[in-house]
Amino acid sequence: MQTSPNPAPPPDNALEIAGLTKIYAGGKRALDGVTLNVPRGMVFGLLGPNGAGKSTLINILAGLVNKTGGRAKIWDIDIDANPRDARGAIGIVPQELNIDPFFTPRELLDLQAGLYGVPAKARRTMEILEAVGLADKADAYARTLSGGMRRRLLVAKALVHSPPVLVLDEPTAGVDIELRQGLWAYVRALNAQGTTVVLTTHYLQEAEELCDRIAIINRGKLVADESKSALLARLDAKELRLTVDRDLAAVPAALAAFGAKLEGARLLLVPYRPSRTKAADILAAVAAAGVGIADLSTRESDLEDVFLQLVRQAA
């Protein structure tokens, strides 16, 4: 196949979704007018509680579920106008370990490549297996692989046609910490090479660790779509943790005004809003109470705090 001397530049957005709606038989509205863009080159987090609509959205992009309304483009290819090319621009790593147990990893990748029309000479079977740490299992039956190995094999299958967009649906569900760290490293490497990654996960630490931008869906509606830093900034809340130099029977009066709590005999927990209160003011109140500080630390808001707040507001 000849390549164009002036190939079209890559799109600004890897995914463009506008007013996407899905109503199942019986009237269940799984998606309710979802509109979002996934910028090219990002690791994009798609979060939400069980039943929020994440899997429905992914299955629509994969061509497995027909939408009720709205539009969607993958790498600037409309999924309705050109469904075959749209599916060729995306790789989906499903949550379920749906692997034929009587095929080897080499056979599974070659078969998958054939389904996408990748010529035999252009296939990168061993290169991909090496990248996911399965080269030494290339000719072992899939049924002999551990759960973690099967998870990596699913990632390998999604990469056989070199898609510019990779969707990982709960990629580390049920795997141990070591494998999770390994998959994180591989996702970062893929992204560094130019692959746009969309990640759904229940592990908020995973999203906080990997994602540049995060969208949150609840009950089929989009409730947030912001950079990770902007989401974290939504919560104007910190906690100052003070270990004092002597046992206290109660919270000193100077600190009671800040809502301080005493945990044990020597740990004071002081919540505050940085936009309204300076940590220096709290420390001055401690000094005024005649209490010495043996140690101090602060607790920042994390993605779990933001997620819970947004989901509760949208309920």
PDB file of C-alpha atoms in Angstrom:
ATOM      1  CA  MET A   1       0.000   0.000   0.000  1.00  0.00           C
ATOM      2  CA  GLN A   2       1.451   3.360  -1.034  1.00  0.00           C
ATOM      3  CA  THR A   3       1.540   6.129   1.514  1.00  0.00           C
ATOM      4  CA  SER A   4       0.507   9.647   0.708  1.00  0.00           C
ATOM      5  CA  PRO A   5       3.460  12.046   0.231  1.00  0.00           C
ATOM      6  CA  ASN A   6       1.614  14.561   2.395  1.00  0.00           C
ATOM      7  CA  PRO A   7      -0.212  12.602   5.075  1.00  0.00           C
ATOM      8  CA  ALA A   8      -2.900  14.433   6.985  1.00  0.00           C
ATOM      9  CA  PRO A   9      -1.719  15.841  10.309  1.00  0.00           C
ATOM     10  CA  PRO A  10      -2.983  13.993  13.380  1.00  0.00           C
ATOM     11  CA  PRO A  11      -6.171  15.391  14.924  1.00  0.00           C
ATOM     12  CA  ASP A  12      -6.075  17.593  18.013  1.00  0.00           C
ATOM     13  CA  ASN A  13      -8.506  15.242  19.744  1.00  0.00           C
ATOM     14  CA  ALA A  14      -8.096  11.480  19.800  1.00  0.00           C
ATOM     15  CA  LEU A  15     -11.768  11.098  20.741  1.00  0.00           C
ATOM     16  CA  GLU A  16     -14.653  13.501  20.150  1.00  0.00           C
ATOM     17  CA  ILE A  17     -17.962  12.599  21.759  1.00  0.00           C
ATOM     18  CA  ALA A  18     -21.032  14.833  21.465  1.00  0.00           C
ATOM     19  CA  GLY A  19     -24.421  14.257  23.067  1.00  0.00           C
ATOM     20  CA  LEU A  20     -23.872  10.507  23.317  1.00  0.00           C
ATOM     21  CA  THR A  21     -27.007   8.758  24.544  1.00  0.00           C
ATOM     22  CA  LYS A  22     -27.902   5.120  25.097  1.00  0.00           C
ATOM     23  CA  ILE A  23     -31.331   3.953  26.218  1.00  0.00           C
ATOM     24  CA  TYR A  24     -31.733   0.212  26.649  1.00  0.00           C
ATOM     25  CA  ALA A  25     -34.953  -1.746  26.235  1.00  0.00           C
ATOM     26  CA  GLY A  26     -37.148  -1.053  29.205  1.00  0.00           C
ATOM     27  CA  GLY A  27     -36.148   2.593  29.331  1.00  0.00           C
ATOM     28  CA  LYS A  28     -32.867   2.373  31.242  1.00  0.00           C
ATOM     29  CA  ARG A  29     -30.808   5.428  30.258  1.00  0.00           C
ATOM     30  CA  ALA A  30     -27.188   4.277  30.464  1.00  0.00           C
ATOM     31  CA  LEU A  31     -25.781   7.438  28.843  1.00  0.00           C
ATOM     32  CA  ASP A  32     -27.533  10.789  28.961  1.00  0.00           C
ATOM     33  CA  GLY A  33     -26.091  13.290  26.491  1.00  0.00           C
ATOM     34  CA  VAL A  34     -22.406  12.813  27.313  1.00  0.00           C
ATOM     35  CA  THR A  35     -20.102  15.299  25.587  1.00  0.00           C
ATOM     36  CA  LEU A  36     -16.337  15.210  26.006  1.00  0.00           C
ATOM     37  CA  ASN A  37     -13.098  15.398  24.042  1.00  0.00           C
ATOM     38  CA  VAL A  38      -9.942  13.412  24.737  1.00  0.00           C
ATOM     39  CA  PRO A  39      -6.915  15.430  23.567  1.00  0.00           C
ATOM     40  CA  ARG A  40      -4.340  13.560  21.529  1.00  0.00           C
ATOM     41  CA  GLY A  41      -1.328  12.286  23.478  1.00  0.00           C
ATOM     42  CA  MET A  42      -2.944  12.233  26.917  1.00  0.00           C
ATOM     43  CA  VAL A  43      -3.510   9.596  29.519  1.00  0.00           C
ATOM     44  CA  PHE A  44      -7.185  10.289  30.122  1.00  0.00           C
ATOM     45  CA  GLY A  45      -9.069   8.879  33.097  1.00  0.00           C
ATOM     46  CA  LEU A  46     -12.730   7.886  32.832  1.00  0.00           C
ATOM     47  CA  LEU A  47     -14.095   7.324  36.325  1.00  0.00           C
ATOM     48  CA  GLY A  48     -17.434   6.595  37.904  1.00  0.00           C
ATOM     49  CA  PRO A  49     -19.187   4.165  40.252  1.00  0.00           C
ATOM     50  CA  ASN A  50     -20.483   0.798  39.083  1.00  0.00           C
ATOM     51  CA  GLY A  51     -23.324   1.239  36.597  1.00  0.00           C
ATOM     52  CA  ALA A  52     -22.356   4.830  35.809  1.00  0.00           C
ATOM     53  CA  GLY A  53     -22.159   4.215  32.040  1.00  0.00           C
ATOM     54  CA  LYS A  54     -18.404   3.832  31.489  1.00  0.00           C
ATOM     55  CA  SER A  55     -18.571   0.376  29.923  1.00  0.00           C
ATOM     56  CA  THR A  56     -21.501   1.384  27.717  1.00  0.00           C
ATOM     57  CA  LEU A  57     -19.481   4.305  26.364  1.00  0.00           C
ATOM     58  CA  ILE A  58     -16.482   2.069  25.678  1.00  0.00           C
ATOM     59  CA  ASN A  59     -18.627  -0.584  24.009  1.00  0.00           C
ATOM     60  CA  ILE A  60     -20.144   2.039  21.713  1.00  0.00           C
ATOM     61  CA  LEU A  61     -16.653   3.127  20.649  1.00  0.00           C
ATOM     62  CA  ALA A  62     -15.697  -0.518  20.115  1.00  0.00           C
ATOM     63  CA  GLY A  63     -18.711  -1.118  17.896  1.00  0.00           C
ATOM     64  CA  LEU A  64     -20.240  -3.625  20.308  1.00  0.00           C
ATOM     65  CA  VAL A  65     -23.240  -1.485  21.342  1.00  0.00           C
ATOM     66  CA  ASN A  66     -25.378   0.729  19.126  1.00  0.00           C
ATOM     67  CA  LYS A  67     -25.919   4.221  20.464  1.00  0.00           C
ATOM     68  CA  THR A  68     -29.369   5.769  20.699  1.00  0.00           C
ATOM     69  CA  GLY A  69     -28.238   9.291  19.861  1.00  0.00           C
ATOM     70  CA  GLY A  70     -25.294  11.630  19.584  1.00  0.00           C
ATOM     71  CA  ARG A  71     -22.021  11.426  17.664  1.00  0.00           C
ATOM     72  CA  ALA A  72     -18.586   9.950  18.260  1.00  0.00           C
ATOM     73  CA  LYS A  73     -15.305  10.194  16.385  1.00  0.00           C
ATOM     74  CA  ILE A  74     -12.154   8.152  16.919  1.00  0.00           C
ATOM     75  CA  TRP A  75      -9.021   9.821  15.515  1.00  0.00           C
ATOM     76  CA  ASP A  76     -11.344  12.101  13.504  1.00  0.00           C
ATOM     77  CA  ILE A  77     -13.202   9.097  12.019  1.00  0.00           C
ATOM     78  CA  ASP A  78     -16.964   9.036  12.565  1.00  0.00           C
ATOM     79  CA  ILE A  79     -18.047   5.689  14.005  1.00  0.00           C
ATOM     80  CA  ASP A  80     -21.262   5.733  11.939  1.00  0.00           C
ATOM     81  CA  ALA A  81     -19.898   7.003   8.618  1.00  0.00           C
ATOM     82  CA  ASN A  82     -16.812   4.769   8.629  1.00  0.00           C
ATOM     83  CA  PRO A  83     -17.156   2.102  11.321  1.00  0.00           C
ATOM     84  CA  ARG A  84     -14.389  -0.180  10.033  1.00  0.00           C
ATOM     85  CA  ASP A  85     -11.703   2.526   9.978  1.00  0.00           C
ATOM     86  CA  ALA A  86     -12.937   3.845  13.321  1.00  0.00           C
ATOM     87  CA  ARG A  87     -12.462   0.420  14.924  1.00  0.00           C
ATOM     88  CA  GLY A  88      -9.036   0.215  13.341  1.00  0.00           C
ATOM     89  CA  ALA A  89      -7.987   3.406  15.139  1.00  0.00           C
ATOM     90  CA  ILE A  90      -8.713   2.056  18.605  1.00  0.00           C
ATOM     91  CA  GLY A  91      -7.532  -0.852  20.709  1.00  0.00           C
ATOM     92  CA  ILE A  92      -9.746  -2.047  23.549  1.00  0.00           C
ATOM     93  CA  VAL A  93      -8.446  -3.975  26.552  1.00  0.00           C
ATOM     94  CA  PRO A  94     -11.615  -5.394  28.141  1.00  0.00           C
ATOM     95  CA  GLN A  95     -12.105  -6.000  31.825  1.00  0.00           C
ATOM     96  CA  GLU A  96     -13.057  -9.650  31.283  1.00  0.00           C
ATOM     97  CA  LEU A  97     -10.306 -12.195  30.624  1.00  0.00           C
ATOM     98  CA  ASN A  98     -11.881 -13.445  27.386  1.00  0.00           C
ATOM     99  CA  ILE A  99      -9.020 -15.500  25.937  1.00  0.00           C
ATOM    100  CA  ASP A 100      -9.319 -18.821  24.100  1.00  0.00           C
ATOM    101  CA  PRO A 101      -7.497 -21.255  26.406  1.00  0.00           C
ATOM    102  CA  PHE A 102      -6.424 -23.568  23.569  1.00  0.00           C
ATOM    103  CA  PHE A 103      -4.418 -20.978  21.629  1.00  0.00           C
ATOM    104  CA  THR A 104      -0.900 -19.824  22.401  1.00  0.00           C
ATOM    105  CA  PRO A 105      -0.092 -16.110  22.771  1.00  0.00           C
ATOM    106  CA  ARG A 106       1.709 -16.197  19.414  1.00  0.00           C
ATOM    107  CA  GLU A 107      -1.333 -17.727  17.727  1.00  0.00           C
ATOM    108  CA  LEU A 108      -3.749 -15.335  19.405  1.00  0.00           C
ATOM    109  CA  LEU A 109      -1.799 -12.265  18.306  1.00  0.00           C
ATOM    110  CA  ASP A 110      -1.391 -13.549  14.741  1.00  0.00           C
ATOM    111  CA  LEU A 111      -5.109 -14.302  14.572  1.00  0.00           C
ATOM    112  CA  GLN A 112      -6.009 -10.868  15.932  1.00  0.00           C
ATOM    113  CA  ALA A 113      -3.649  -9.201  13.464  1.00  0.00           C
ATOM    114  CA  GLY A 114      -5.286 -11.115  10.635  1.00  0.00           C
ATOM    115  CA  LEU A 115      -8.728  -9.929  11.723  1.00  0.00           C
ATOM    116  CA  TYR A 116      -7.474  -6.345  11.423  1.00  0.00           C
ATOM    117  CA  GLY A 117      -5.957  -7.019   7.995  1.00  0.00           C
ATOM    118  CA  VAL A 118      -2.338  -6.646   9.094  1.00  0.00           C
ATOM    119  CA  PRO A 119      -0.166  -8.422   6.477  1.00  0.00           C
ATOM    120  CA  ALA A 120       2.013 -11.268   7.772  1.00  0.00           C
ATOM    121  CA  LYS A 121       5.223  -9.351   6.983  1.00  0.00           C
ATOM    122  CA  ALA A 122       4.019  -6.315   8.917  1.00  0.00           C
ATOM    123  CA  ARG A 123       3.058  -8.159  12.093  1.00  0.00           C
ATOM    124  CA  ARG A 124       4.982  -7.430  15.289  1.00  0.00           C
ATOM    125  CA  THR A 125       3.941 -10.482  17.278  1.00  0.00           C
ATOM    126  CA  MET A 126       7.201 -11.199  19.077  1.00  0.00           C
ATOM    127  CA  GLU A 127       7.995  -7.513  19.524  1.00  0.00           C
ATOM    128  CA  ILE A 128       4.684  -6.976  21.309  1.00  0.00           C
ATOM    129  CA  LEU A 129       5.006 -10.139  23.417  1.00  0.00           C
ATOM    130  CA  GLU A 130       8.481  -9.003  24.443  1.00  0.00           C
ATOM    131  CA  ALA A 131       7.133  -5.582  25.393  1.00  0.00           C
ATOM    132  CA  VAL A 132       4.495  -7.079  27.726  1.00  0.00           C
ATOM    133  CA  GLY A 133       6.884  -9.636  29.199  1.00  0.00           C
ATOM    134  CA  LEU A 134       5.407 -12.720  27.536  1.00  0.00           C
ATOM    135  CA  ALA A 135       8.072 -13.609  24.965  1.00  0.00           C
ATOM    136  CA  ASP A 136       9.044 -16.702  26.954  1.00  0.00           C
ATOM    137  CA  LYS A 137       5.385 -17.826  26.943  1.00  0.00           C
ATOM    138  CA  ALA A 138       4.830 -17.291  23.210  1.00  0.00           C
ATOM    139  CA  ASP A 139       4.128 -20.983  22.565  1.00  0.00           C
ATOM    140  CA  ALA A 140       2.469 -21.928  25.857  1.00  0.00           C
ATOM    141  CA  TYR A 141      -1.258 -22.578  25.842  1.00  0.00           C
ATOM    142  CA  ALA A 142      -3.185 -19.599  27.203  1.00  0.00           C
ATOM    143  CA  ARG A 143      -4.881 -21.855  29.758  1.00  0.00           C
ATOM    144  CA  THR A 144      -1.514 -22.327  31.483  1.00  0.00           C
ATOM    145  CA  LEU A 145      -0.971 -18.592  31.991  1.00  0.00           C
ATOM    146  CA  SER A 146      -1.573 -16.899  35.324  1.00  0.00           C
ATOM    147  CA  GLY A 147      -4.247 -14.239  35.689  1.00  0.00           C
ATOM    148  CA  GLY A 148      -1.653 -11.483  35.486  1.00  0.00           C
ATOM    149  CA  MET A 149      -0.146 -12.963  32.319  1.00  0.00           C
ATOM    150  CA  ARG A 150      -3.576 -13.190  30.721  1.00  0.00           C
ATOM    151  CA  ARG A 151      -4.164  -9.539  31.580  1.00  0.00           C
ATOM    152  CA  ARG A 152      -0.939  -8.626  29.795  1.00  0.00           C
ATOM    153  CA  LEU A 153      -1.934 -10.799  26.844  1.00  0.00           C
ATOM    154  CA  LEU A 154      -5.142  -8.778  26.483  1.00  0.00           C
ATOM    155  CA  VAL A 155      -3.036  -5.625  26.279  1.00  0.00           C
ATOM    156  CA  ALA A 156      -0.873  -7.286  23.612  1.00  0.00           C
ATOM    157  CA  LYS A 157      -3.951  -8.274  21.564  1.00  0.00           C
ATOM    158  CA  ALA A 158      -5.173  -4.673  21.589  1.00  0.00           C
ATOM    159  CA  LEU A 159      -1.863  -3.459  20.123  1.00  0.00           C
ATOM    160  CA  VAL A 160      -1.479  -5.773  17.106  1.00  0.00           C
ATOM    161  CA  HIS A 161      -2.816  -3.174  14.641  1.00  0.00           C
ATOM    162  CA  SER A 162      -0.817  -0.284  16.182  1.00  0.00           C
ATOM    163  CA  PRO A 163      -3.878   1.818  17.112  1.00  0.00           C
ATOM    164  CA  PRO A 164      -3.265   5.478  17.995  1.00  0.00           C
ATOM    165  CA  VAL A 165      -5.874   5.190  20.780  1.00  0.00           C
ATOM    166  CA  LEU A 166      -5.790   2.520  23.495  1.00  0.00           C
ATOM    167  CA  VAL A 167      -8.651   2.011  25.958  1.00  0.00           C
ATOM    168  CA  LEU A 168      -7.873   0.115  29.158  1.00  0.00           C
ATOM    169  CA  ASP A 169     -11.002  -0.978  31.004  1.00  0.00           C
ATOM    170  CA  GLU A 170     -10.033  -1.774  34.598  1.00  0.00           C
ATOM    171  CA  PRO A 171      -6.623  -3.110  33.486  1.00  0.00           C
ATOM    172  CA  THR A 172      -5.321  -3.929  36.967  1.00  0.00           C
ATOM    173  CA  ALA A 173      -8.493  -5.355  38.512  1.00  0.00           C
ATOM    174  CA  GLY A 174      -7.591  -8.362  40.619  1.00  0.00           C
ATOM    175  CA  VAL A 175      -3.838  -8.235  40.012  1.00  0.00           C
ATOM    176  CA  ASP A 176      -1.089  -7.932  42.594  1.00  0.00           C
ATOM    177  CA  ILE A 177       0.825  -4.745  43.359  1.00  0.00           C
ATOM    178  CA  GLU A 178       3.962  -5.809  41.466  1.00  0.00           C
ATOM    179  CA  LEU A 179       2.046  -6.485  38.259  1.00  0.00           C
ATOM    180  CA  ARG A 180       0.088  -3.261  38.688  1.00  0.00           C
ATOM    181  CA  GLN A 181       3.322  -1.298  38.896  1.00  0.00           C
ATOM    182  CA  GLY A 182       4.591  -3.091  35.793  1.00  0.00           C
ATOM    183  CA  LEU A 183       1.448  -2.255  33.826  1.00  0.00           C
ATOM    184  CA  TRP A 184       1.684   1.372  34.938  1.00  0.00           C
ATOM    185  CA  ALA A 185       5.237   1.537  33.611  1.00  0.00           C
ATOM    186  CA  TYR A 186       4.134   0.032  30.298  1.00  0.00           C
ATOM    187  CA  VAL A 187       1.230   2.493  29.961  1.00  0.00           C
ATOM    188  CA  ARG A 188       3.642   5.375  30.530  1.00  0.00           C
ATOM    189  CA  ALA A 189       6.004   3.971  27.893  1.00  0.00           C
ATOM    190  CA  LEU A 190       3.191   3.612  25.341  1.00  0.00           C
ATOM    191  CA  ASN A 191       2.037   7.144  26.038  1.00  0.00           C
ATOM    192  CA  ALA A 192       5.583   8.475  25.680  1.00  0.00           C
ATOM    193  CA  GLN A 193       5.660   6.882  22.213  1.00  0.00           C
ATOM    194  CA  GLY A 194       2.553   8.833  21.217  1.00  0.00           C
ATOM    195  CA  THR A 195      -0.342   6.510  22.060  1.00  0.00           C
ATOM    196  CA  THR A 196      -3.368   8.227  23.573  1.00  0.00           C
ATOM    197  CA  VAL A 197      -4.540   6.152  26.529  1.00  0.00           C
ATOM    198  CA  VAL A 198      -8.047   6.138  28.013  1.00  0.00           C
ATOM    199  CA  LEU A 199      -8.152   4.456  31.405  1.00  0.00           C
ATOM    200  CA  THR A 200     -11.138   3.352  33.437  1.00  0.00           C
ATOM    201  CA  THR A 201     -10.330   2.229  36.946  1.00  0.00           C
ATOM    202  CA  HIS A 202     -11.781   1.779  40.418  1.00  0.00           C
ATOM    203  CA  TYR A 203      -8.349   2.422  41.894  1.00  0.00           C
ATOM    204  CA  LEU A 204      -8.308   6.175  42.372  1.00  0.00           C
ATOM    205  CA  GLN A 205      -4.610   5.996  43.209  1.00  0.00           C
ATOM    206  CA  GLU A 206      -4.094   4.594  39.716  1.00  0.00           C
ATOM    207  CA  ALA A 207      -5.898   7.517  38.091  1.00  0.00           C
ATOM    208  CA  GLU A 208      -4.046  10.018  40.258  1.00  0.00           C
ATOM    209  CA  GLU A 209      -0.728   8.380  39.401  1.00  0.00           C
ATOM    210  CA  LEU A 210      -1.208   8.082  35.635  1.00  0.00           C
ATOM    211  CA  CYS A 211      -3.796  10.509  34.279  1.00  0.00           C
ATOM    212  CA  ASP A 212      -3.322  14.016  32.897  1.00  0.00           C
ATOM    213  CA  ARG A 213      -7.041  14.722  32.653  1.00  0.00           C
ATOM    214  CA  ILE A 214     -10.036  13.040  34.256  1.00  0.00           C
ATOM    215  CA  ALA A 215     -13.732  12.794  33.420  1.00  0.00           C
ATOM    216  CA  ILE A 216     -16.256  11.496  35.947  1.00  0.00           C
ATOM    217  CA  ILE A 217     -19.570   9.927  34.919  1.00  0.00           C
ATOM    218  CA  ASN A 218     -22.423   9.218  37.293  1.00  0.00           C
ATOM    219  CA  ARG A 219     -25.822   7.792  36.338  1.00  0.00           C
ATOM    220  CA  GLY A 220     -25.057   8.324  32.668  1.00  0.00           C
ATOM    221  CA  LYS A 221     -24.230  12.015  33.031  1.00  0.00           C
ATOM    222  CA  LEU A 222     -20.865  13.733  32.846  1.00  0.00           C
ATOM    223  CA  VAL A 223     -20.259  15.461  36.196  1.00  0.00           C
ATOM    224  CA  ALA A 224     -16.638  16.540  35.681  1.00  0.00           C
ATOM    225  CA  ASP A 225     -14.096  16.852  32.864  1.00  0.00           C
ATOM    226  CA  GLU A 226     -10.983  18.681  34.016  1.00  0.00           C
ATOM    227  CA  SER A 227      -7.247  18.417  34.397  1.00  0.00           C
ATOM    228  CA  LYS A 228      -6.187  16.400  37.418  1.00  0.00           C
ATOM    229  CA  SER A 229      -4.732  19.483  39.082  1.00  0.00           C
ATOM    230  CA  ALA A 230      -7.959  21.450  38.564  1.00  0.00           C
ATOM    231  CA  LEU A 231     -10.028  18.641  40.066  1.00  0.00           C
ATOM    232  CA  LEU A 232      -7.801  18.464  43.119  1.00  0.00           C
ATOM    233  CA  ALA A 233      -7.997  22.242  43.488  1.00  0.00           C
ATOM    234  CA  ARG A 234     -11.792  21.984  43.797  1.00  0.00           C
ATOM    235  CA  LEU A 235     -11.383  20.894  47.380  1.00  0.00           C
ATOM    236  CA  ASP A 236     -10.129  23.825  49.372  1.00  0.00           C
ATOM    237  CA  ALA A 237      -9.275  21.631  52.331  1.00  0.00           C
ATOM    238  CA  LYS A 238      -6.200  20.541  54.225  1.00  0.00           C
ATOM    239  CA  GLU A 239      -5.498  19.042  57.610  1.00  0.00           C
ATOM    240  CA  LEU A 240      -2.620  20.016  59.875  1.00  0.00           C
ATOM    241  CA  ARG A 241      -1.447  17.107  62.046  1.00  0.00           C
ATOM    242  CA  LEU A 242       0.465  18.235  65.124  1.00  0.00           C
ATOM    243  CA  THR A 243       2.259  15.919  67.528  1.00  0.00           C
ATOM    244  CA  VAL A 244       2.759  17.894  70.720  1.00  0.00           C
ATOM    245  CA  ASP A 245       5.469  17.518  73.365  1.00  0.00           C
ATOM    246  CA  ARG A 246       3.200  16.580  76.279  1.00  0.00           C
ATOM    247  CA  ASP A 247      -0.025  14.782  77.042  1.00  0.00           C
ATOM    248  CA  LEU A 248      -3.209  16.839  76.653  1.00  0.00           C
ATOM    249  CA  ALA A 249      -6.479  16.213  78.424  1.00  0.00           C
ATOM    250  CA  ALA A 250      -8.464  18.379  75.983  1.00  0.00           C
ATOM    251  CA  VAL A 251      -8.055  20.617  72.949  1.00  0.00           C
ATOM    252  CA  PRO A 252      -6.530  23.964  74.031  1.00  0.00           C
ATOM    253  CA  ALA A 253      -9.046  26.798  73.874  1.00  0.00           C
ATOM    254  CA  ALA A 254      -6.915  28.717  71.366  1.00  0.00           C
ATOM    255  CA  LEU A 255      -7.271  25.816  68.905  1.00  0.00           C
ATOM    256  CA  ALA A 256     -10.922  24.986  69.558  1.00  0.00           C
ATOM    257  CA  ALA A 257     -11.897  27.914  67.312  1.00  0.00           C
ATOM    258  CA  PHE A 258     -10.201  26.129  64.384  1.00  0.00           C
ATOM    259  CA  GLY A 259     -12.250  22.962  64.934  1.00  0.00           C
ATOM    260  CA  ALA A 260      -9.242  21.014  66.179  1.00  0.00           C
ATOM    261  CA  LYS A 261      -9.663  17.457  67.458  1.00  0.00           C
ATOM    262  CA  LEU A 262      -7.495  15.516  69.869  1.00  0.00           C
ATOM    263  CA  GLU A 263      -6.594  11.974  68.838  1.00  0.00           C
ATOM    264  CA  GLY A 264      -4.951  10.140  71.684  1.00  0.00           C
ATOM    265  CA  ALA A 265      -3.077  12.267  74.183  1.00  0.00           C
ATOM    266  CA  ARG A 266      -0.620  14.001  71.856  1.00  0.00           C
ATOM    267  CA  LEU A 267      -1.997  14.245  68.311  1.00  0.00           C
ATOM    268  CA  LEU A 268      -3.945  17.348  67.320  1.00  0.00           C
ATOM    269  CA  LEU A 269      -5.818  17.302  64.002  1.00  0.00           C
ATOM    270  CA  VAL A 270      -6.648  20.778  62.712  1.00  0.00           C
ATOM    271  CA  PRO A 271      -8.760  21.064  59.515  1.00  0.00           C
ATOM    272  CA  TYR A 272      -8.513  24.326  57.600  1.00  0.00           C
ATOM    273  CA  ARG A 273      -9.175  25.970  54.251  1.00  0.00           C
ATOM    274  CA  PRO A 274      -6.012  27.482  52.754  1.00  0.00           C
ATOM    275  CA  SER A 275      -8.101  30.181  51.026  1.00  0.00           C
ATOM    276  CA  ARG A 276      -9.325  31.423  54.416  1.00  0.00           C
ATOM    277  CA  THR A 277      -6.762  30.353  56.999  1.00  0.00           C
ATOM    278  CA  LYS A 278      -2.980  30.331  56.993  1.00  0.00           C
ATOM    279  CA  ALA A 279      -1.096  27.479  58.597  1.00  0.00           C
ATOM    280  CA  ALA A 280       1.014  30.121  60.331  1.00  0.00           C
ATOM    281  CA  ASP A 281      -2.102  31.353  62.174  1.00  0.00           C
ATOM    282  CA  ILE A 282      -2.732  27.849  63.528  1.00  0.00           C
ATOM    283  CA  LEU A 283       0.885  27.486  64.638  1.00  0.00           C
ATOM    284  CA  ALA A 284       0.679  30.880  66.352  1.00  0.00           C
ATOM    285  CA  ALA A 285      -2.399  29.669  68.268  1.00  0.00           C
ATOM    286  CA  VAL A 286      -0.479  26.570  69.349  1.00  0.00           C
ATOM    287  CA  ALA A 287       2.348  28.735  70.645  1.00  0.00           C
ATOM    288  CA  ALA A 288      -0.118  31.013  72.432  1.00  0.00           C
ATOM    289  CA  ALA A 289      -1.543  27.949  74.191  1.00  0.00           C
ATOM    290  CA  GLY A 290       1.924  27.198  75.535  1.00  0.00           C
ATOM    291  CA  VAL A 291       2.132  23.848  73.740  1.00  0.00           C
ATOM    292  CA  GLY A 292       5.353  22.669  72.110  1.00  0.00           C
ATOM    293  CA  ILE A 293       5.403  20.854  68.772  1.00  0.00           C
ATOM    294  CA  ALA A 294       7.390  17.633  68.440  1.00  0.00           C
ATOM    295  CA  ASP A 295       6.365  16.946  64.833  1.00  0.00           C
ATOM    296  CA  LEU A 296       3.942  18.226  62.200  1.00  0.00           C
ATOM    297  CA  SER A 297       2.635  17.239  58.794  1.00  0.00           C
ATOM    298  CA  THR A 298      -0.198  18.193  56.455  1.00  0.00           C
ATOM    299  CA  ARG A 299      -2.711  16.003  54.658  1.00  0.00           C
ATOM    300  CA  GLU A 300      -3.663  17.177  51.184  1.00  0.00           C
ATOM    301  CA  SER A 301      -6.947  16.465  49.440  1.00  0.00           C
ATOM    302  CA  ASP A 302      -6.672  13.538  47.057  1.00  0.00           C
ATOM    303  CA  LEU A 303      -8.666  12.303  44.087  1.00  0.00           C
ATOM    304  CA  GLU A 304     -10.811  10.073  46.291  1.00  0.00           C
ATOM    305  CA  ASP A 305     -12.077  13.122  48.187  1.00  0.00           C
ATOM    306  CA  VAL A 306     -12.971  14.882  44.924  1.00  0.00           C
ATOM    307  CA  PHE A 307     -14.594  11.783  43.449  1.00  0.00           C
ATOM    308  CA  LEU A 308     -16.820  11.205  46.468  1.00  0.00           C
ATOM    309  CA  GLN A 309     -17.838  14.850  46.621  1.00  0.00           C
ATOM    310  CA  LEU A 310     -18.791  15.033  42.941  1.00  0.00           C
ATOM    311  CA  VAL A 311     -20.685  11.743  42.936  1.00  0.00           C
ATOM    312  CA  ARG A 312     -22.658  12.756  46.032  1.00  0.00           C
ATOM    313  CA  GLN A 313     -23.529  16.111  44.469  1.00  0.00           C
ATOM    314  CA  ALA A 314     -24.745  14.391  41.301  1.00  0.00           C
ATOM    315  CA  ALA A 315     -26.829  11.766  43.140  1.00  0.00           C
TER     316      ALA A 315
END
